[in-house]
Structure formats: C-alpha cells, structure tokens
Short mmCIF file of C-alpha atoms in Angstrom, two decimals:
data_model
loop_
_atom_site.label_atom_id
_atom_site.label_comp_id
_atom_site.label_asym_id
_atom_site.label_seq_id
_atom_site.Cartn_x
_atom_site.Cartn_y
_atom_site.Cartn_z
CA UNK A 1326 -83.52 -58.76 142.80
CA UNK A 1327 -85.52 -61.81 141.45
CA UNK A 1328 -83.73 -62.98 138.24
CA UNK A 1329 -86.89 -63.62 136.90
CA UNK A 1330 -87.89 -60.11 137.18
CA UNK A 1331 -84.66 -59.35 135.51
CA UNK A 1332 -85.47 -61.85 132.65
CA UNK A 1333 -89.04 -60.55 132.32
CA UNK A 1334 -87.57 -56.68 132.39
CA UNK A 1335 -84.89 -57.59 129.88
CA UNK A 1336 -86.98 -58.84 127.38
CA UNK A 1337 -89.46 -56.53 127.98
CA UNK A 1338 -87.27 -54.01 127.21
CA UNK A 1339 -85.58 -56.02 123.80
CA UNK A 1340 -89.15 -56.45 122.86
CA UNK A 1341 -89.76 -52.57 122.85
CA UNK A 1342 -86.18 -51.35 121.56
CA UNK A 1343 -86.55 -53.90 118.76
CA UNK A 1344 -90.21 -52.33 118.23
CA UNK A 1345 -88.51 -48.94 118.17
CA UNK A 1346 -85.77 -49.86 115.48
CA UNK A 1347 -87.47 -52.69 113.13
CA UNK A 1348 -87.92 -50.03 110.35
CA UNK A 1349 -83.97 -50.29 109.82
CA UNK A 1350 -82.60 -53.47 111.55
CA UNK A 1351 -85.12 -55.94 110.27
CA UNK A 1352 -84.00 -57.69 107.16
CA UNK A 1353 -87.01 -57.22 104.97
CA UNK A 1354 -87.40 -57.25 101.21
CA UNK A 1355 -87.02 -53.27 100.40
CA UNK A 1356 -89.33 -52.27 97.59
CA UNK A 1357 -87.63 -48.65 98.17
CA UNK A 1358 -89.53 -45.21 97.95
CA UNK A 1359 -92.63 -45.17 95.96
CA UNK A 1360 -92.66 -43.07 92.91
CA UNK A 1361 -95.75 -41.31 93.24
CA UNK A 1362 -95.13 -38.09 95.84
CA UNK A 1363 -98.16 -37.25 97.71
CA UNK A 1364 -98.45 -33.46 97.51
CA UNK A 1365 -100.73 -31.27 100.39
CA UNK A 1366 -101.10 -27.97 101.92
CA UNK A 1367 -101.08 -27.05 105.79
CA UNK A 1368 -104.90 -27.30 107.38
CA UNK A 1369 -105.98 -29.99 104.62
CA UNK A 1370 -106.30 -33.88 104.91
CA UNK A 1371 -103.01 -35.71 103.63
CA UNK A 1372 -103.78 -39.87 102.70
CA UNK A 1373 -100.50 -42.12 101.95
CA UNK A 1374 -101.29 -45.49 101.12
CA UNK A 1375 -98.88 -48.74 101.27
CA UNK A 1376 -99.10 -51.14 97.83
CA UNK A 1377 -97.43 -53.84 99.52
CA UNK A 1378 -100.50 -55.68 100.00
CA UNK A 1379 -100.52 -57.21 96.28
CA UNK A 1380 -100.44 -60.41 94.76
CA UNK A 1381 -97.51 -59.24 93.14
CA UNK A 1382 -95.85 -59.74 96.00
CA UNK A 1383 -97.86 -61.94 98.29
CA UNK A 1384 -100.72 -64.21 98.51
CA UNK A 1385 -102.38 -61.63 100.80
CA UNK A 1386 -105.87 -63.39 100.76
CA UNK A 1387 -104.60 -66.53 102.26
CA UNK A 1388 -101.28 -65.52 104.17
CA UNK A 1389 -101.95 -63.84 107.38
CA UNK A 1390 -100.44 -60.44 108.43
CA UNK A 1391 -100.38 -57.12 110.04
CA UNK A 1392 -98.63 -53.72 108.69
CA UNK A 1393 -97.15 -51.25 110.85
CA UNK A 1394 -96.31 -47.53 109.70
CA UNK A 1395 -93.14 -46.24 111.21
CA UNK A 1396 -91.61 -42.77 111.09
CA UNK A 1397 -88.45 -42.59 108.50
CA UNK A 1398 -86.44 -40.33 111.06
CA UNK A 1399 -86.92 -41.90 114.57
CA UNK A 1400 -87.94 -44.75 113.40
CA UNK A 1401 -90.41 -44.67 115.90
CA UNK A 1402 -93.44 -46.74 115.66
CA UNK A 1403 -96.51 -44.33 114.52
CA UNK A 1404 -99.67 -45.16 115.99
CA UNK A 1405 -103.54 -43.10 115.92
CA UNK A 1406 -103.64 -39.49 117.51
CA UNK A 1407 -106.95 -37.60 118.06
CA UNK A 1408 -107.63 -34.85 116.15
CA UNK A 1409 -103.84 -35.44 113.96
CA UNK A 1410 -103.78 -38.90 112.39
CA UNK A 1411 -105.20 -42.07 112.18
CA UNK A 1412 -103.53 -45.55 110.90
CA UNK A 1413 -105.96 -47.85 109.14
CA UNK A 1414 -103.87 -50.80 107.97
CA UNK A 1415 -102.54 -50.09 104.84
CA UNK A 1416 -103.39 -46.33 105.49
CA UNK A 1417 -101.99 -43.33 107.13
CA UNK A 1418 -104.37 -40.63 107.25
CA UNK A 1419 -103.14 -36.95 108.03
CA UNK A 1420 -106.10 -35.28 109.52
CA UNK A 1421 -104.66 -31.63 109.67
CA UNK A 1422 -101.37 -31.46 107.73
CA UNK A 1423 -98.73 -29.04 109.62
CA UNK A 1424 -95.60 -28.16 107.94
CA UNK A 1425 -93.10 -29.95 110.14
CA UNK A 1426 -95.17 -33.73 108.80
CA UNK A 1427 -92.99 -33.26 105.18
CA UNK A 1428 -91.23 -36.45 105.50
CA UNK A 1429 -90.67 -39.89 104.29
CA UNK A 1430 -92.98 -42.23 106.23
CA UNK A 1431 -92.13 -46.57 106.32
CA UNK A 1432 -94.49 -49.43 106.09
CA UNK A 1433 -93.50 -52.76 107.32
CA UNK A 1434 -95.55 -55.52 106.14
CA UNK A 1435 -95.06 -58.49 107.96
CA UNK A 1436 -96.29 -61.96 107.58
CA UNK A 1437 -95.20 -65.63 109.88
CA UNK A 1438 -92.22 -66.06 107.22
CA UNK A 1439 -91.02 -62.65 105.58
CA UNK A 1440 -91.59 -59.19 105.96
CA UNK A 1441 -91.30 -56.06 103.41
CA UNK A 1442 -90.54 -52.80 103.71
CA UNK A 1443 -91.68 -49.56 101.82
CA UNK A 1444 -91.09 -46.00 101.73
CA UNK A 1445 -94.01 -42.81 101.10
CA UNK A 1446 -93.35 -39.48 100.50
CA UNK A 1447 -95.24 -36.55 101.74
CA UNK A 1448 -94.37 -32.84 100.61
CA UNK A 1449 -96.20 -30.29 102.74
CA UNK A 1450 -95.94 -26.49 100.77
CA UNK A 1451 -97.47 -23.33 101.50
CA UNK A 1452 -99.62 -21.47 99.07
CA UNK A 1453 -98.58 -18.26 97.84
CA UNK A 1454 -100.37 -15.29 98.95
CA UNK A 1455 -103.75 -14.68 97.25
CA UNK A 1456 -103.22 -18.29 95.68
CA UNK A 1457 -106.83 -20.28 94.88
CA UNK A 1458 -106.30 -24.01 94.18
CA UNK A 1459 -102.94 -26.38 95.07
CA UNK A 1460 -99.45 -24.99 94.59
CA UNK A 1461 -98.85 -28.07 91.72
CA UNK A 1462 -101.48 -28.46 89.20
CA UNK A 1463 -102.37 -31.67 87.16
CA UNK A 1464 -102.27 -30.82 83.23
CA UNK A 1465 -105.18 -31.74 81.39
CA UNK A 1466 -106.62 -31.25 77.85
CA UNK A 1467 -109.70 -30.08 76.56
CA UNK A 1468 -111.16 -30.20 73.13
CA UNK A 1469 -112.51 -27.12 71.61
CA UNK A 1470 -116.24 -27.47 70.15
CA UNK A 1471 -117.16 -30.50 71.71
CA UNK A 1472 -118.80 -31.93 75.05
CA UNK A 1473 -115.44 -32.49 77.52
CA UNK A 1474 -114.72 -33.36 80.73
CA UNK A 1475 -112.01 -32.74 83.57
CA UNK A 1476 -111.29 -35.54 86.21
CA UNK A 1477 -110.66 -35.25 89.75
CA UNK A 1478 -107.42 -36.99 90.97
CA UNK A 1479 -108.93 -37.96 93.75
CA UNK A 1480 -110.30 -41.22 93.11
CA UNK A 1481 -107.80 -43.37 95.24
CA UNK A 1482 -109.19 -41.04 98.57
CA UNK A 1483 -113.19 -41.26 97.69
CA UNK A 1484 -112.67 -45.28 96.92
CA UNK A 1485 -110.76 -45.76 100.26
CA UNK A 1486 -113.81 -43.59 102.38
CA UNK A 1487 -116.82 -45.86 100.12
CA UNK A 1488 -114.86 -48.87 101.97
CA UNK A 1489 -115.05 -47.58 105.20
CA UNK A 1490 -118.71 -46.31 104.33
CA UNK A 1491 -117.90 -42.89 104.83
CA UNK A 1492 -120.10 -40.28 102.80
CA UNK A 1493 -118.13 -37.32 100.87
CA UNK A 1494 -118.91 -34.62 98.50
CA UNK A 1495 -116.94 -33.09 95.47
CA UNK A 1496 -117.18 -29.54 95.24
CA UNK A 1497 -115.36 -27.81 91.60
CA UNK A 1498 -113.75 -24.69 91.36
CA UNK A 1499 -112.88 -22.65 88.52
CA UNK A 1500 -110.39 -19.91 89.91
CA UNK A 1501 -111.52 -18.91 93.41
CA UNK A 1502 -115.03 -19.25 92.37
CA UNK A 1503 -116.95 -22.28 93.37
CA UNK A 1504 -119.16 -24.04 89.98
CA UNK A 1505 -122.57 -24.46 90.84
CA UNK A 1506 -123.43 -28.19 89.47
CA UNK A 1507 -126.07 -27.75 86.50
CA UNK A 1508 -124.93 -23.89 85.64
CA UNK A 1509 -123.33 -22.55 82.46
CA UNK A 1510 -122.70 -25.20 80.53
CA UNK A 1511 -121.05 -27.00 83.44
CA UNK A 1512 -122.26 -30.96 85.31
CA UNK A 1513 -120.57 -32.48 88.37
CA UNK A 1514 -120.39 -36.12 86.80
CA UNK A 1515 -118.76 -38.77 89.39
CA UNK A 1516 -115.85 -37.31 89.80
CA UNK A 1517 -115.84 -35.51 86.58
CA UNK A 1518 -116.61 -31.95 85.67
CA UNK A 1519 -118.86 -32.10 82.33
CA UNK A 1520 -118.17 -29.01 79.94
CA UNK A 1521 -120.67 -28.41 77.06
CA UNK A 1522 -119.30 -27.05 74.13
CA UNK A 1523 -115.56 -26.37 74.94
CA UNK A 1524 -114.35 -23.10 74.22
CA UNK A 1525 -110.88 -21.12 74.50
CA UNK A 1526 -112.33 -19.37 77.42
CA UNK A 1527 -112.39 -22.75 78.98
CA UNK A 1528 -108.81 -22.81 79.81
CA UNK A 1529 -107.75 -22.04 82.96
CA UNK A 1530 -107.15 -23.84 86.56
CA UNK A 1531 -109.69 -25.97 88.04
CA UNK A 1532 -109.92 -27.31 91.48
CA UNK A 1533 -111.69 -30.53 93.21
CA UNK A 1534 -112.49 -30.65 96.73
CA UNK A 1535 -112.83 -33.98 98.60
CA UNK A 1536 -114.79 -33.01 101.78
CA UNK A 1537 -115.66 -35.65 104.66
CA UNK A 1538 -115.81 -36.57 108.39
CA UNK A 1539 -112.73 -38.97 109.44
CA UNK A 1540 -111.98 -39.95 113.24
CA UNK A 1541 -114.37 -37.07 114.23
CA UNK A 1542 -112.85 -34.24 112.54
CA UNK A 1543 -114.28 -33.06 109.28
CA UNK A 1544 -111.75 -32.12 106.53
CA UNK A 1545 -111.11 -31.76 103.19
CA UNK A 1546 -108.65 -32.40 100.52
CA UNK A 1547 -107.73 -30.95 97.03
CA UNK A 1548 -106.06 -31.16 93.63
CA UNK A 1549 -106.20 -28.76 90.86
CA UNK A 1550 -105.84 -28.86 87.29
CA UNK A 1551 -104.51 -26.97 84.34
CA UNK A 1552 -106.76 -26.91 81.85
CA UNK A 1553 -105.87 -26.34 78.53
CA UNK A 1554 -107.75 -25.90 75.46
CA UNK A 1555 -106.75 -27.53 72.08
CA UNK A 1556 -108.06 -26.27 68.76
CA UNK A 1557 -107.03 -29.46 66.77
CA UNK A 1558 -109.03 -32.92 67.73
CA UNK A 1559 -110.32 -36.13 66.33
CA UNK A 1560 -113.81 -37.61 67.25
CA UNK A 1561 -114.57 -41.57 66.91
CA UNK A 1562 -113.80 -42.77 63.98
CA UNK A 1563 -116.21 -43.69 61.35
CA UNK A 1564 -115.71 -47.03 59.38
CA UNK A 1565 -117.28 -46.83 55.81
CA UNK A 1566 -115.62 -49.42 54.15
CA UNK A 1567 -115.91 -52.49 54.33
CA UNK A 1568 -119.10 -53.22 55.41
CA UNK A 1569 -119.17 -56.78 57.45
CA UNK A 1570 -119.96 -57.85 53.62
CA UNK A 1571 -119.36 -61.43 51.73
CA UNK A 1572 -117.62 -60.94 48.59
CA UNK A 1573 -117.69 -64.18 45.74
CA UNK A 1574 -114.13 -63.49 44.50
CA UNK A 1575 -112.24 -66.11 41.94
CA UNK A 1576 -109.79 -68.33 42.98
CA UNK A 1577 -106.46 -67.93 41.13
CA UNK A 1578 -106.81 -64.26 40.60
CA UNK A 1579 -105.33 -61.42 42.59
CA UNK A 1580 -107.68 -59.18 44.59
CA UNK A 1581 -108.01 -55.99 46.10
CA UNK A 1582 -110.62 -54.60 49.21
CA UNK A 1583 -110.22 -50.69 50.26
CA UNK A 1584 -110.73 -49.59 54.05
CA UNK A 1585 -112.24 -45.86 54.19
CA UNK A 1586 -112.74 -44.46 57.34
CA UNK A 1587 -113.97 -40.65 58.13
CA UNK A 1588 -112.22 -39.51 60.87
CA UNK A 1589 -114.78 -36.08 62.51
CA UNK A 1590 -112.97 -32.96 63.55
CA UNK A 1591 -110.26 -30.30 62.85
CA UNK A 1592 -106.78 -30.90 61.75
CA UNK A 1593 -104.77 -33.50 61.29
CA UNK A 1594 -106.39 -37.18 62.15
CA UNK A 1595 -105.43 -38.70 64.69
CA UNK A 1596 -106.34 -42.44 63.70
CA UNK A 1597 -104.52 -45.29 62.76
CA UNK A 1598 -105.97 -48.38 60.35
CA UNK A 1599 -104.62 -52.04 60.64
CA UNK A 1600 -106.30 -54.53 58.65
CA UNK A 1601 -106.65 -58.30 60.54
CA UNK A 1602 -107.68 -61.50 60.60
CA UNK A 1603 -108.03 -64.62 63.13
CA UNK A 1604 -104.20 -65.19 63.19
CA UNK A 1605 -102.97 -61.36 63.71
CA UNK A 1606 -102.45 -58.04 61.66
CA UNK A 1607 -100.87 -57.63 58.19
CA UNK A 1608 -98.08 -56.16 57.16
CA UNK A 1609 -97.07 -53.76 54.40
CA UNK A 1610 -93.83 -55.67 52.82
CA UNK A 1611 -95.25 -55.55 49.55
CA UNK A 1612 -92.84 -59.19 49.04
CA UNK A 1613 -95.79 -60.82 51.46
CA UNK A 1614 -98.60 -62.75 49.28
CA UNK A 1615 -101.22 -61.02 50.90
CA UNK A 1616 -100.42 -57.79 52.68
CA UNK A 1617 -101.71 -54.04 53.27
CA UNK A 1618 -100.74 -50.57 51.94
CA UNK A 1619 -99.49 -47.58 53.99
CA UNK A 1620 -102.43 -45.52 55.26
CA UNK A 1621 -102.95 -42.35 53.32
CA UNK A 1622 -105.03 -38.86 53.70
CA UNK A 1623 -107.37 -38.79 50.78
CA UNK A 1624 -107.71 -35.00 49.34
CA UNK A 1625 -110.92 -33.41 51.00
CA UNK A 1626 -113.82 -31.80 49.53
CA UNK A 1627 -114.54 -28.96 52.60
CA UNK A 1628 -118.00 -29.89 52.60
CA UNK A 1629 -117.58 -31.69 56.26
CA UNK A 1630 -115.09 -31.49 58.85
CA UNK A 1631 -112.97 -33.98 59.48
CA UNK A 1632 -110.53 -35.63 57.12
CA UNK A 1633 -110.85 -39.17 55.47
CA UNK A 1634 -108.46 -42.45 55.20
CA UNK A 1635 -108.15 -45.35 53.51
CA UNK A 1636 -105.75 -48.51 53.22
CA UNK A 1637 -105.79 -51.47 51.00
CA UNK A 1638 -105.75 -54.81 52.11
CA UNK A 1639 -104.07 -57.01 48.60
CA UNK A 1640 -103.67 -60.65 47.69
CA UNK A 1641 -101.61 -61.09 44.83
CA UNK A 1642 -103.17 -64.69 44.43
CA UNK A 1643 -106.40 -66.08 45.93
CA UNK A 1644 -105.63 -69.63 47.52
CA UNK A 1645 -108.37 -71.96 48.98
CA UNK A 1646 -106.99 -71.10 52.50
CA UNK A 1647 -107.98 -67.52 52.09
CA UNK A 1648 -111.75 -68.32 51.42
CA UNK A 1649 -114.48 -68.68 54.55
CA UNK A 1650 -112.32 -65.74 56.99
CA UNK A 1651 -113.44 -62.48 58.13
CA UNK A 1652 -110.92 -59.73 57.53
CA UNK A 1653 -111.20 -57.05 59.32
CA UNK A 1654 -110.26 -52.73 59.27
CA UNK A 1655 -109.86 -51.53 62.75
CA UNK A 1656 -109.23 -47.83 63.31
CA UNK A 1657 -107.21 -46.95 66.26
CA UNK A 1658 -107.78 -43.96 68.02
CA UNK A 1659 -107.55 -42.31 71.40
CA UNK A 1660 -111.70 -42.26 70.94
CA UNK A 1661 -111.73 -45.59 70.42
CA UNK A 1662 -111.19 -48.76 67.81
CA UNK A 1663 -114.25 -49.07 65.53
CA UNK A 1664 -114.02 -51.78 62.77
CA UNK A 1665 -115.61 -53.59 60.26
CA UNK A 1666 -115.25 -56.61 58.10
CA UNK A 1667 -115.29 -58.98 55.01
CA UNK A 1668 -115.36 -62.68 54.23
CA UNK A 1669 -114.11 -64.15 50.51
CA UNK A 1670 -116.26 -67.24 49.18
CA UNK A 1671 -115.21 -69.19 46.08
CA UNK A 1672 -117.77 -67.01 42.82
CA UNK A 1673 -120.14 -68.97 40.78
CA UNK A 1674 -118.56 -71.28 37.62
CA UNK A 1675 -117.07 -69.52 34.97
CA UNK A 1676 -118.23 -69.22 31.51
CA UNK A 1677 -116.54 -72.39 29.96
CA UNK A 1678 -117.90 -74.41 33.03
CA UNK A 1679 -121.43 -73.09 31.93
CA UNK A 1680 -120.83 -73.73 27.97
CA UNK A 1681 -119.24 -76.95 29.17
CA UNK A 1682 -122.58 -77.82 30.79
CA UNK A 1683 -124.70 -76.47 27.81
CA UNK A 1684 -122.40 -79.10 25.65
CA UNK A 1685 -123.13 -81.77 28.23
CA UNK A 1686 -126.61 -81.38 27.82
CA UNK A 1687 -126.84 -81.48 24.04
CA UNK A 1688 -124.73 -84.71 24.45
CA UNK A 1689 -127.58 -86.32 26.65
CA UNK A 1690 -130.32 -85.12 24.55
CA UNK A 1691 -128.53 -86.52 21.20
CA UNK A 1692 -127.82 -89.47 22.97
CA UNK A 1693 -131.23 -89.94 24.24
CA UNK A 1694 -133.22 -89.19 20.29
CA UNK A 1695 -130.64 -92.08 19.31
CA UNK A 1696 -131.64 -94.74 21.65
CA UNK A 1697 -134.98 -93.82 20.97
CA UNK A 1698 -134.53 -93.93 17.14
CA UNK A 1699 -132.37 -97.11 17.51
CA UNK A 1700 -135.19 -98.83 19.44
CA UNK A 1701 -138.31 -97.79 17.27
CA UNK A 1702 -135.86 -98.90 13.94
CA UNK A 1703 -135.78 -102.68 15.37
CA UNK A 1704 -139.37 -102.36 16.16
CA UNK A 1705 -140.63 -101.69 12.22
CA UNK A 1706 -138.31 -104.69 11.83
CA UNK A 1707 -139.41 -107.01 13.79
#
C-alpha cells in the first residue's frame, strides 16, 4: 500500500477519534455543571443554552471561535437532526423531547489559544395522569386588593427566537382552562399576566405556553406557576417629610429634621428609611456629631390604611461644613426608593447683631450733628 495513503488514513482517522473523545481528553478550563436544571415534558420543545460566551471569561467580540455540543455519555459529537434537534451555536434546541434525552449534555468552546468546557442538565418527567400545567411549578406571590401580575419564565426562549426573527405567541392558563386575553379581570402583558384587583380566589396554578415554528416543526414549550395570594402588602412609599425644603438654621446650636413617610397597605410595613448625604448614609451611634435615630411605627389613627414612619436625622452642633448640602430621606422598599430632601443655610443676624447696628447708627448720626455743630460754632466766630 502507498504510505501516503497510510499517512492520509491515519490521520484521518486521529482527526475523527480525537473529534469523538475531545469532550474528556482535551485539557480545557472546566466551568463544571451549570446550576440552573432545565426541566421539560415528553412531546414539548426543550432549549439548553451554553454561558461560556461571556466577557467574564473571554473577549468573545474580538477573539474568534466556534462551540461544539457533545453528548456527556458517548461523548459523541452532536450535530442537527430533522424533525429532533437543532444546534445553533451556543444553543441546543430539543424539538420533540423523548424520555430517553434526560441527560447531561457538554459544550466545548474553543478559541486559537484555549478552550472551555461546560456541562447542561436536562430532566425529562412525565406528567401525572389528569395533570394540567408542568410537573414543577415556579412559586410566585400575589397581593390581595391590588392590580398584580404573574411572569412567564420564559423570557430566555422568546429573546433567543426575536434573534433569529422567529414570531411566537404566549398563551396563559389558569388550571386546564385557557385565559382569554382582555376577560375577567385578566391582560396578557409581554410576558406577564395582568390581574385586576387580586383576590384569594386568585391563588392557584398558572401556566405559560411558548408556541413557535423551529427547523420546520412547530412546537411549544411551558412553565407553570404557583400562585399564591398574600393578605399583608406594602404599596410605594409616600415621603411627607422633608420636603426638598431650605431651612435658615443657627450656627452653634444643635438641630433636629424628622423624616415621615406613609407607607399604603395592610399589615406590617415593609419599608426601610436611611437618611444621606453626598458622602454616604448616617448612622445611629448616638456618640457621632451628627447621626440618625432608629426608625419607629408611629401609633395609627384607622382613618387610612397603611401605617406611618418616621426617623430623625440630629446634629448635636451646627458647623460651617454642614451648611449649603442636601440631606436626604430615602425609603427602601421592594416598590421602590422614593426620597426627599433638605439643605441648612446660615439664619439671618441675631438680635444683638441688629441692636448692635441700631447703636452703630446712633453713633453716626451723633457724630454727624457734632461736626455739623462744630463747624457752624467757628462760623459765628469768625
């Protein structure tokens, strides 16, 4: 035989087994299994998605490379199949999930001078007879008496089909029965289901449903949620003192501004106050020149609902360098962080500076009828 052909078959054939075992014998940075599982059912569409391309770990917009997905237990490079999956770079797409595709699945990300290596987790699992929705349920919280809203967990899927400029649709169900967008109290909002006026007959499981055309075969995928209803909430916070005022204080003199803040809803308020300034927060170590009390819950009259707080912000001394700053009340809440402010300026003069100039005056004007007196005296002389 030609020992060229032999060469050429040889390497041919290192080339391929090499190709076949890279997952494990290349020696690539391992950033392990990722933590988040992806969960899906047989018949629906299963997406696992690689973060190794990140400027955490390389300068992927200037460094060339390619990825390749390999399977965990042959290690066995996986490449497209009609009608099952389809690999798109960073992206291994499940078109029909079958039981048997459970499994841990490898990307190698390679570039001209390193490679790295990463695991993803898919966990196939049959529903249970009669079963509406996913067998695992996302648990989220609604507030009783207000306008709320569920989100689908699907984001990462629609915002990887808007970059191939695929079209898909999000359909909600409550149960086993589909929600009609627009009907009882209920609007499909982006991905979000908008509930008017939460109620305790609100809780139960909700489902999303991704559904879209992908290498010719239209599918669908799902996540569901467990909804549950909480009687006790806080709105946004209302800042009512200060009032992004400027206050003449006197230098010298200790001083005192309060932060009240009404805080809508039912129960206990769930808001925090900090007061601030240009350099950071204060402190309540009463030993600190200027420093702030510990928040407290004022008693409440019952003629609104919600509950109101207040802290004190306290300078035991004015100085000059306190004068000219805005301090500001924040109130931090999972609603959000309203605030509001204050600036010190030096007051008016005092009393004894005003008598002081009164004197002053009288001086001049005595002064003055002297001169004049003085001069008009040498006059008759003369």
């Amino acid at each position: 035989m030609d020992l060229s052909l032999v060469l050429v078959s040889f390497v041919f054939f290192f080339r391929l087994c090499g190709k076949c075992r890279g997952s494990e014998e290349e020696n690539c940075t391992d950033h392990k299994l990722q933590f988040e599982r992806v969960f899906s059912v047989p018949g629906d569409v299963a997406m696992l998605r690689s973060t190794l391309v990140s400027s955490d770990i390389f300068d992927f917009k200037t460094v060339p490379y390619n990825i390749t997905w390999y399977n965990s237990v042959s290690g066995q490079e996986i490449s497209s199949q009609a009608g099952h999956i389809m690999v798109h770079k960073d992206t291994l797409w499940f078109l029909k999930v079958a039981m048997n595709d459970s499994g841990d699945y490898v990307t190698i990300l390679r570039t001209p001078s390193h490679c790295y290596r990463q695991a993803s987790r898919l966990v196939v699992e049959e529903r249970l007879p009669g079963e509406c929705g996913m067998p695992r349920k996302a648990d989220q919280l609604l507030t009783k008496g207000v306008t709320d809203n569920l989100s689908c967990p699907l984001r990462n899927e629609m915002n990887k089909l808007n970059s191939y400029n695929i079209p898909s649709s999000i359909k909600w169900y409550r149960g086993c029965d589909p929600i009609e967008d627009g009907t009882g109290g209920f609007d499909y909002w982006g991905t979000r289901l908008k509930i008017t006026s939460v109620e305790l007959q609100h809780k139960g499981t909700y489902t999303c449903t991704l559904t879209f055309t992908l290498g010719g075969i239209k599918g669908s995928v799902s996540e569901s949620i467990n909804a549950e209803v909480k009687e006790n909430y806080s709105l946004v916070p209302q800042v009512h003192e200060p009032s992004n005022d400027v206050i003449k204080a006197q230098r010298g003199y200790n001083f005192s501004k309060r932060c009240l803040v009404f805080v809508p809803g039912v129960g206990k308020p769930s808001a925090y106050l900090y007061w601030l300034d240009k350099d950071g927060f204060f402190e309540t170590n009463t030993s600190h020149r200027v420093h702030m009390l510990e928040q407290r819950l004022l008693p409440q009259d019952g003629s609104s609902k919600g509950a109101w707080l207040e802290t004190w912000l306290i300078f035991s001394e004015l100085k000059e360098e306190d004068f000219y700053i805005n301090y500001t009340c924040r109130a931090y809440s999972d609603r959000g962080f309203p605030e509001a402010y204050f600036s010190l300026q030096p007051a008016d003069s005092n009393i004894i500076v005003v008598i002081g100039s009164v004197l002053g005056g009288v001086m001049v004007v005595l002064i003055i009828t002297f001169i004049v007196y003085y001069i008009s005296k040498i006059n008759g002389v003369l």
